[in-house]
mmCIF file of N, CA and C in Angstrom:
data_model
loop_
_atom_site.group_PDB
_atom_site.id
_atom_site.type_symbol
_atom_site.label_atom_id
_atom_site.label_comp_id
_atom_site.label_asym_id
_atom_site.label_seq_id
_atom_site.Cartn_x
_atom_site.Cartn_y
_atom_site.Cartn_z
ATOM 1 N N UNK N 37 -24.861 -15.031 -3.404
ATOM 2 C CA UNK N 37 -24.846 -15.510 -4.758
ATOM 3 C C UNK N 37 -23.448 -16.047 -5.056
ATOM 4 N N UNK N 38 -23.399 -17.160 -5.755
ATOM 5 C CA UNK N 38 -22.123 -17.732 -6.146
ATOM 6 C C UNK N 38 -21.579 -17.015 -7.375
ATOM 7 N N UNK N 39 -20.274 -17.001 -7.483
ATOM 8 C CA UNK N 39 -19.604 -16.297 -8.570
ATOM 9 C C UNK N 39 -20.034 -16.812 -9.938
ATOM 10 N N UNK N 40 -20.218 -18.124 -10.098
ATOM 11 C CA UNK N 40 -20.556 -18.668 -11.413
ATOM 12 C C UNK N 40 -21.892 -18.142 -11.930
ATOM 13 N N UNK N 41 -22.830 -17.825 -11.057
ATOM 14 C CA UNK N 41 -24.106 -17.258 -11.505
ATOM 15 C C UNK N 41 -23.940 -15.814 -11.963
ATOM 16 N N UNK N 42 -23.040 -15.084 -11.350
ATOM 17 C CA UNK N 42 -22.840 -13.679 -11.672
ATOM 18 C C UNK N 42 -22.002 -13.487 -12.925
ATOM 19 N N UNK N 43 -21.102 -14.427 -13.225
ATOM 20 C CA UNK N 43 -20.185 -14.287 -14.355
ATOM 21 C C UNK N 43 -20.887 -14.225 -15.712
ATOM 22 N N UNK N 44 -22.074 -14.780 -15.820
ATOM 23 C CA UNK N 44 -22.764 -14.775 -17.105
ATOM 24 C C UNK N 44 -23.139 -13.363 -17.566
ATOM 25 N N UNK N 45 -23.089 -12.399 -16.648
ATOM 26 C CA UNK N 45 -23.422 -11.021 -17.006
ATOM 27 C C UNK N 45 -22.205 -10.223 -17.478
ATOM 28 N N UNK N 46 -21.019 -10.813 -17.409
ATOM 29 C CA UNK N 46 -19.796 -10.109 -17.787
ATOM 30 C C UNK N 46 -19.400 -10.400 -19.225
ATOM 31 N N UNK N 47 -18.771 -9.411 -19.835
ATOM 32 C CA UNK N 47 -18.167 -9.609 -21.146
ATOM 33 C C UNK N 47 -16.942 -10.506 -20.947
ATOM 34 N N UNK N 48 -16.755 -11.536 -21.759
ATOM 35 C CA UNK N 48 -15.646 -12.469 -21.536
ATOM 36 C C UNK N 48 -14.253 -11.872 -21.738
ATOM 37 N N UNK N 49 -14.153 -10.668 -22.313
ATOM 38 C CA UNK N 49 -12.823 -10.090 -22.513
ATOM 39 C C UNK N 49 -12.444 -9.096 -21.422
ATOM 40 N N UNK N 50 -13.303 -8.911 -20.435
ATOM 41 C CA UNK N 50 -13.018 -7.974 -19.341
ATOM 42 C C UNK N 50 -11.980 -8.602 -18.404
ATOM 43 N N UNK N 51 -11.136 -7.793 -17.811
ATOM 44 C CA UNK N 51 -10.159 -8.291 -16.839
ATOM 45 C C UNK N 51 -10.817 -8.438 -15.478
ATOM 46 N N UNK N 52 -10.482 -9.527 -14.794
ATOM 47 C CA UNK N 52 -11.038 -9.843 -13.482
ATOM 48 C C UNK N 52 -9.887 -9.928 -12.480
ATOM 49 N N UNK N 53 -10.126 -9.436 -11.290
ATOM 50 C CA UNK N 53 -9.185 -9.567 -10.181
ATOM 51 C C UNK N 53 -9.993 -10.117 -9.003
ATOM 52 N N UNK N 54 -9.582 -11.254 -8.468
ATOM 53 C CA UNK N 54 -10.335 -11.902 -7.387
ATOM 54 C C UNK N 54 -9.513 -11.934 -6.106
ATOM 55 N N UNK N 55 -10.160 -11.511 -5.034
ATOM 56 C CA UNK N 55 -9.608 -11.616 -3.685
ATOM 57 C C UNK N 55 -10.530 -12.506 -2.875
ATOM 58 N N UNK N 56 -9.967 -13.225 -1.918
ATOM 59 C CA UNK N 56 -10.798 -13.969 -0.972
ATOM 60 C C UNK N 56 -10.564 -13.375 0.409
ATOM 61 N N UNK N 57 -11.433 -13.731 1.347
ATOM 62 C CA UNK N 57 -11.266 -13.203 2.701
ATOM 63 C C UNK N 57 -10.040 -13.803 3.387
ATOM 64 N N UNK N 58 -9.427 -14.817 2.770
ATOM 65 C CA UNK N 58 -8.208 -15.415 3.322
ATOM 66 C C UNK N 58 -7.026 -15.248 2.369
ATOM 67 N N UNK N 59 -7.075 -14.221 1.512
ATOM 68 C CA UNK N 59 -5.975 -13.956 0.580
ATOM 69 C C UNK N 59 -4.704 -13.632 1.356
ATOM 70 N N UNK N 60 -3.588 -14.258 0.988
ATOM 71 C CA UNK N 60 -2.342 -13.968 1.695
ATOM 72 C C UNK N 60 -1.824 -12.570 1.352
ATOM 73 N N UNK N 61 -1.494 -11.795 2.352
ATOM 74 C CA UNK N 61 -0.894 -10.470 2.183
ATOM 75 C C UNK N 61 -1.713 -9.537 1.300
ATOM 76 N N UNK N 62 -3.011 -9.691 1.313
ATOM 77 C CA UNK N 62 -3.901 -8.858 0.495
ATOM 78 C C UNK N 62 -3.510 -8.831 -0.980
ATOM 79 N N UNK N 63 -3.061 -9.969 -1.476
ATOM 80 C CA UNK N 63 -2.747 -10.104 -2.901
ATOM 81 C C UNK N 63 -3.875 -10.879 -3.563
ATOM 82 N N UNK N 64 -4.180 -10.578 -4.825
ATOM 83 C CA UNK N 64 -5.251 -11.311 -5.500
ATOM 84 C C UNK N 64 -4.895 -12.779 -5.691
ATOM 85 N N UNK N 65 -5.911 -13.627 -5.601
ATOM 86 C CA UNK N 65 -5.700 -15.054 -5.828
ATOM 87 C C UNK N 65 -5.841 -15.391 -7.310
ATOM 88 N N UNK N 66 -6.438 -14.474 -8.079
ATOM 89 C CA UNK N 66 -6.580 -14.683 -9.519
ATOM 90 C C UNK N 66 -6.643 -13.337 -10.228
ATOM 91 N N UNK N 67 -5.973 -13.265 -11.381
ATOM 92 C CA UNK N 67 -6.066 -12.122 -12.277
ATOM 93 C C UNK N 67 -6.114 -12.660 -13.696
ATOM 94 N N UNK N 68 -7.068 -12.207 -14.480
ATOM 95 C CA UNK N 68 -7.189 -12.674 -15.854
ATOM 96 C C UNK N 68 -8.586 -12.453 -16.379
ATOM 97 N N UNK N 69 -8.975 -13.255 -17.391
ATOM 98 C CA UNK N 69 -10.325 -13.110 -17.930
ATOM 99 C C UNK N 69 -11.252 -14.163 -17.320
ATOM 100 N N UNK N 70 -12.565 -13.951 -17.431
ATOM 101 C CA UNK N 70 -13.526 -14.853 -16.771
ATOM 102 C C UNK N 70 -13.434 -16.316 -17.204
ATOM 103 N N UNK N 71 -12.988 -16.575 -18.412
ATOM 104 C CA UNK N 71 -12.900 -17.968 -18.876
ATOM 105 C C UNK N 71 -11.832 -18.766 -18.150
ATOM 106 N N UNK N 72 -10.842 -18.091 -17.602
ATOM 107 C CA UNK N 72 -9.721 -18.780 -16.970
ATOM 108 C C UNK N 72 -9.852 -18.933 -15.460
ATOM 109 N N UNK N 73 -10.946 -18.485 -14.879
ATOM 110 C CA UNK N 73 -11.117 -18.579 -13.424
ATOM 111 C C UNK N 73 -11.218 -20.055 -13.022
ATOM 112 N N UNK N 74 -10.395 -20.495 -12.058
ATOM 113 C CA UNK N 74 -10.472 -21.882 -11.592
ATOM 114 C C UNK N 74 -11.845 -22.201 -11.001
ATOM 115 N N UNK N 75 -12.245 -23.446 -11.140
ATOM 116 C CA UNK N 75 -13.567 -23.892 -10.694
ATOM 117 C C UNK N 75 -13.789 -23.667 -9.197
ATOM 118 N N UNK N 76 -12.725 -23.798 -8.396
ATOM 119 C CA UNK N 76 -12.907 -23.635 -6.948
ATOM 120 C C UNK N 76 -13.351 -22.222 -6.591
ATOM 121 N N UNK N 77 -12.945 -21.222 -7.375
ATOM 122 C CA UNK N 77 -13.384 -19.848 -7.121
ATOM 123 C C UNK N 77 -14.789 -19.611 -7.654
ATOM 124 N N UNK N 78 -15.152 -20.267 -8.733
ATOM 125 C CA UNK N 78 -16.488 -20.092 -9.296
ATOM 126 C C UNK N 78 -17.574 -20.589 -8.347
ATOM 127 N N UNK N 79 -17.238 -21.530 -7.481
ATOM 128 C CA UNK N 79 -18.217 -22.087 -6.553
ATOM 129 C C UNK N 79 -18.280 -21.352 -5.220
ATOM 130 N N UNK N 80 -17.473 -20.305 -5.041
ATOM 131 C CA UNK N 80 -17.496 -19.528 -3.798
ATOM 132 C C UNK N 80 -18.547 -18.427 -3.875
ATOM 133 N N UNK N 81 -19.000 -18.006 -2.703
ATOM 134 C CA UNK N 81 -19.990 -16.928 -2.624
ATOM 135 C C UNK N 81 -19.309 -15.565 -2.671
ATOM 136 N N UNK N 82 -19.985 -14.625 -3.307
ATOM 137 C CA UNK N 82 -19.532 -13.245 -3.359
ATOM 138 C C UNK N 82 -19.930 -12.580 -2.046
ATOM 139 N N UNK N 83 -19.022 -11.821 -1.451
ATOM 140 C CA UNK N 83 -19.360 -11.165 -0.188
ATOM 141 C C UNK N 83 -18.338 -10.144 0.231
ATOM 142 N N UNK N 84 -18.661 -9.435 1.292
ATOM 143 C CA UNK N 84 -17.760 -8.412 1.829
ATOM 144 C C UNK N 84 -16.646 -9.082 2.636
ATOM 145 N N UNK N 85 -15.399 -8.685 2.389
ATOM 146 C CA UNK N 85 -14.296 -9.316 3.122
ATOM 147 C C UNK N 85 -14.305 -8.950 4.599
ATOM 148 N N UNK N 86 -14.180 -9.955 5.438
ATOM 149 C CA UNK N 86 -14.100 -9.777 6.896
ATOM 150 C C UNK N 86 -15.296 -9.010 7.457
ATOM 151 N N UNK N 87 -16.441 -9.050 6.788
ATOM 152 C CA UNK N 87 -17.621 -8.343 7.263
ATOM 153 C C UNK N 87 -17.473 -6.837 7.197
ATOM 154 N N UNK N 88 -16.526 -6.362 6.404
ATOM 155 C CA UNK N 88 -16.234 -4.925 6.288
ATOM 156 C C UNK N 88 -17.340 -4.239 5.498
ATOM 157 N N UNK N 89 -18.020 -3.284 6.119
ATOM 158 C CA UNK N 89 -19.113 -2.586 5.436
ATOM 159 C C UNK N 89 -18.633 -1.449 4.544
ATOM 160 N N UNK N 90 -17.343 -1.115 4.606
ATOM 161 C CA UNK N 90 -16.818 -0.032 3.787
ATOM 162 C C UNK N 90 -16.472 -0.485 2.374
ATOM 163 N N UNK N 91 -16.151 -1.745 2.197
ATOM 164 C CA UNK N 91 -15.730 -2.242 0.888
ATOM 165 C C UNK N 91 -16.845 -3.063 0.257
ATOM 166 N N UNK N 92 -17.155 -2.760 -0.987
ATOM 167 C CA UNK N 92 -18.203 -3.475 -1.706
ATOM 168 C C UNK N 92 -17.688 -4.839 -2.163
ATOM 169 N N UNK N 93 -18.575 -5.812 -2.349
ATOM 170 C CA UNK N 93 -18.143 -7.133 -2.802
ATOM 171 C C UNK N 93 -17.626 -7.127 -4.246
ATOM 172 N N UNK N 94 -18.190 -6.244 -5.083
ATOM 173 C CA UNK N 94 -17.770 -6.146 -6.482
ATOM 174 C C UNK N 94 -17.641 -4.664 -6.822
ATOM 175 N N UNK N 95 -16.520 -4.292 -7.402
ATOM 176 C CA UNK N 95 -16.362 -2.908 -7.830
ATOM 177 C C UNK N 95 -15.423 -2.852 -9.034
ATOM 178 N N UNK N 96 -15.457 -1.728 -9.724
ATOM 179 C CA UNK N 96 -14.652 -1.552 -10.929
ATOM 180 C C UNK N 96 -13.524 -0.573 -10.633
ATOM 181 N N UNK N 97 -12.315 -0.959 -11.006
ATOM 182 C CA UNK N 97 -11.143 -0.106 -10.854
ATOM 183 C C UNK N 97 -10.487 0.064 -12.220
ATOM 184 N N UNK N 98 -9.479 0.893 -12.278
ATOM 185 C CA UNK N 98 -8.724 1.091 -13.508
ATOM 186 C C UNK N 98 -7.271 0.697 -13.275
ATOM 187 N N UNK N 99 -6.625 0.197 -14.325
ATOM 188 C CA UNK N 99 -5.204 -0.121 -14.245
ATOM 189 C C UNK N 99 -4.560 0.186 -15.588
ATOM 190 N N UNK N 100 -3.257 0.330 -15.576
ATOM 191 C CA UNK N 100 -2.507 0.593 -16.795
ATOM 192 C C UNK N 100 -1.804 -0.696 -17.213
ATOM 193 N N UNK N 101 -2.054 -1.150 -18.436
ATOM 194 C CA UNK N 101 -1.425 -2.392 -18.892
ATOM 195 C C UNK N 101 0.008 -2.142 -19.344
ATOM 196 N N UNK N 102 0.680 -3.183 -19.847
ATOM 197 C CA UNK N 102 2.094 -3.095 -20.211
ATOM 198 C C UNK N 102 2.337 -2.155 -21.395
ATOM 199 N N UNK N 103 1.287 -1.780 -22.141
ATOM 200 C CA UNK N 103 1.423 -0.836 -23.253
ATOM 201 C C UNK N 103 1.068 0.592 -22.861
ATOM 202 N N UNK N 104 0.775 0.807 -21.583
ATOM 203 C CA UNK N 104 0.433 2.136 -21.116
ATOM 204 C C UNK N 104 -1.015 2.524 -21.347
ATOM 205 N N UNK N 105 -1.860 1.562 -21.693
ATOM 206 C CA UNK N 105 -3.276 1.817 -21.934
ATOM 207 C C UNK N 105 -4.040 1.637 -20.624
ATOM 208 N N UNK N 106 -4.908 2.588 -20.312
ATOM 209 C CA UNK N 106 -5.719 2.496 -19.088
ATOM 210 C C UNK N 106 -6.970 1.683 -19.400
ATOM 211 N N UNK N 107 -7.154 0.599 -18.656
ATOM 212 C CA UNK N 107 -8.289 -0.312 -18.847
ATOM 213 C C UNK N 107 -9.069 -0.467 -17.548
ATOM 214 N N UNK N 108 -10.290 -0.956 -17.680
ATOM 215 C CA UNK N 108 -11.115 -1.236 -16.502
ATOM 216 C C UNK N 108 -10.883 -2.667 -16.042
ATOM 217 N N UNK N 109 -11.014 -2.858 -14.734
ATOM 218 C CA UNK N 109 -10.873 -4.186 -14.147
ATOM 219 C C UNK N 109 -11.990 -4.362 -13.130
ATOM 220 N N UNK N 110 -12.634 -5.514 -13.160
ATOM 221 C CA UNK N 110 -13.666 -5.834 -12.184
ATOM 222 C C UNK N 110 -12.995 -6.569 -11.025
ATOM 223 N N UNK N 111 -13.104 -6.003 -9.847
ATOM 224 C CA UNK N 111 -12.533 -6.618 -8.654
ATOM 225 C C UNK N 111 -13.666 -7.267 -7.870
ATOM 226 N N UNK N 112 -13.468 -8.536 -7.529
ATOM 227 C CA UNK N 112 -14.510 -9.325 -6.872
ATOM 228 C C UNK N 112 -13.953 -9.894 -5.566
ATOM 229 N N UNK N 113 -14.705 -9.751 -4.488
ATOM 230 C CA UNK N 113 -14.359 -10.327 -3.191
ATOM 231 C C UNK N 113 -15.193 -11.582 -2.967
ATOM 232 N N UNK N 114 -14.506 -12.684 -2.640
ATOM 233 C CA UNK N 114 -15.185 -13.954 -2.394
ATOM 234 C C UNK N 114 -14.980 -14.385 -0.945
ATOM 235 N N UNK N 115 -15.902 -15.185 -0.462
ATOM 236 C CA UNK N 115 -15.841 -15.692 0.917
ATOM 237 C C UNK N 115 -15.477 -17.160 0.904
ATOM 238 N N UNK N 116 -14.357 -17.502 1.562
ATOM 239 C CA UNK N 116 -13.983 -18.903 1.734
ATOM 240 C C UNK N 116 -14.622 -19.400 3.019
ATOM 241 N N UNK N 117 -14.951 -20.648 3.034
ATOM 242 C CA UNK N 117 -15.539 -21.207 4.263
ATOM 243 C C UNK N 117 -14.563 -22.078 4.970
#
């Protein structure tokens, strides 16, 4: 499934963190809200990175923002071709 089809189920104010299977140094390629995701990522397929069966393609984590508030973040793994 492509990311753009899945995004319609998310609240637009939720924080998103996107990794691709070719992310440099395991750093996210995008962090922000769903409205700001670049089009090139929206057209990629959601999938397990490097065929790893231990990590899910989409999962929810928690992070602390600059005000010390703990918030949820949706982490999404995408497959580049």
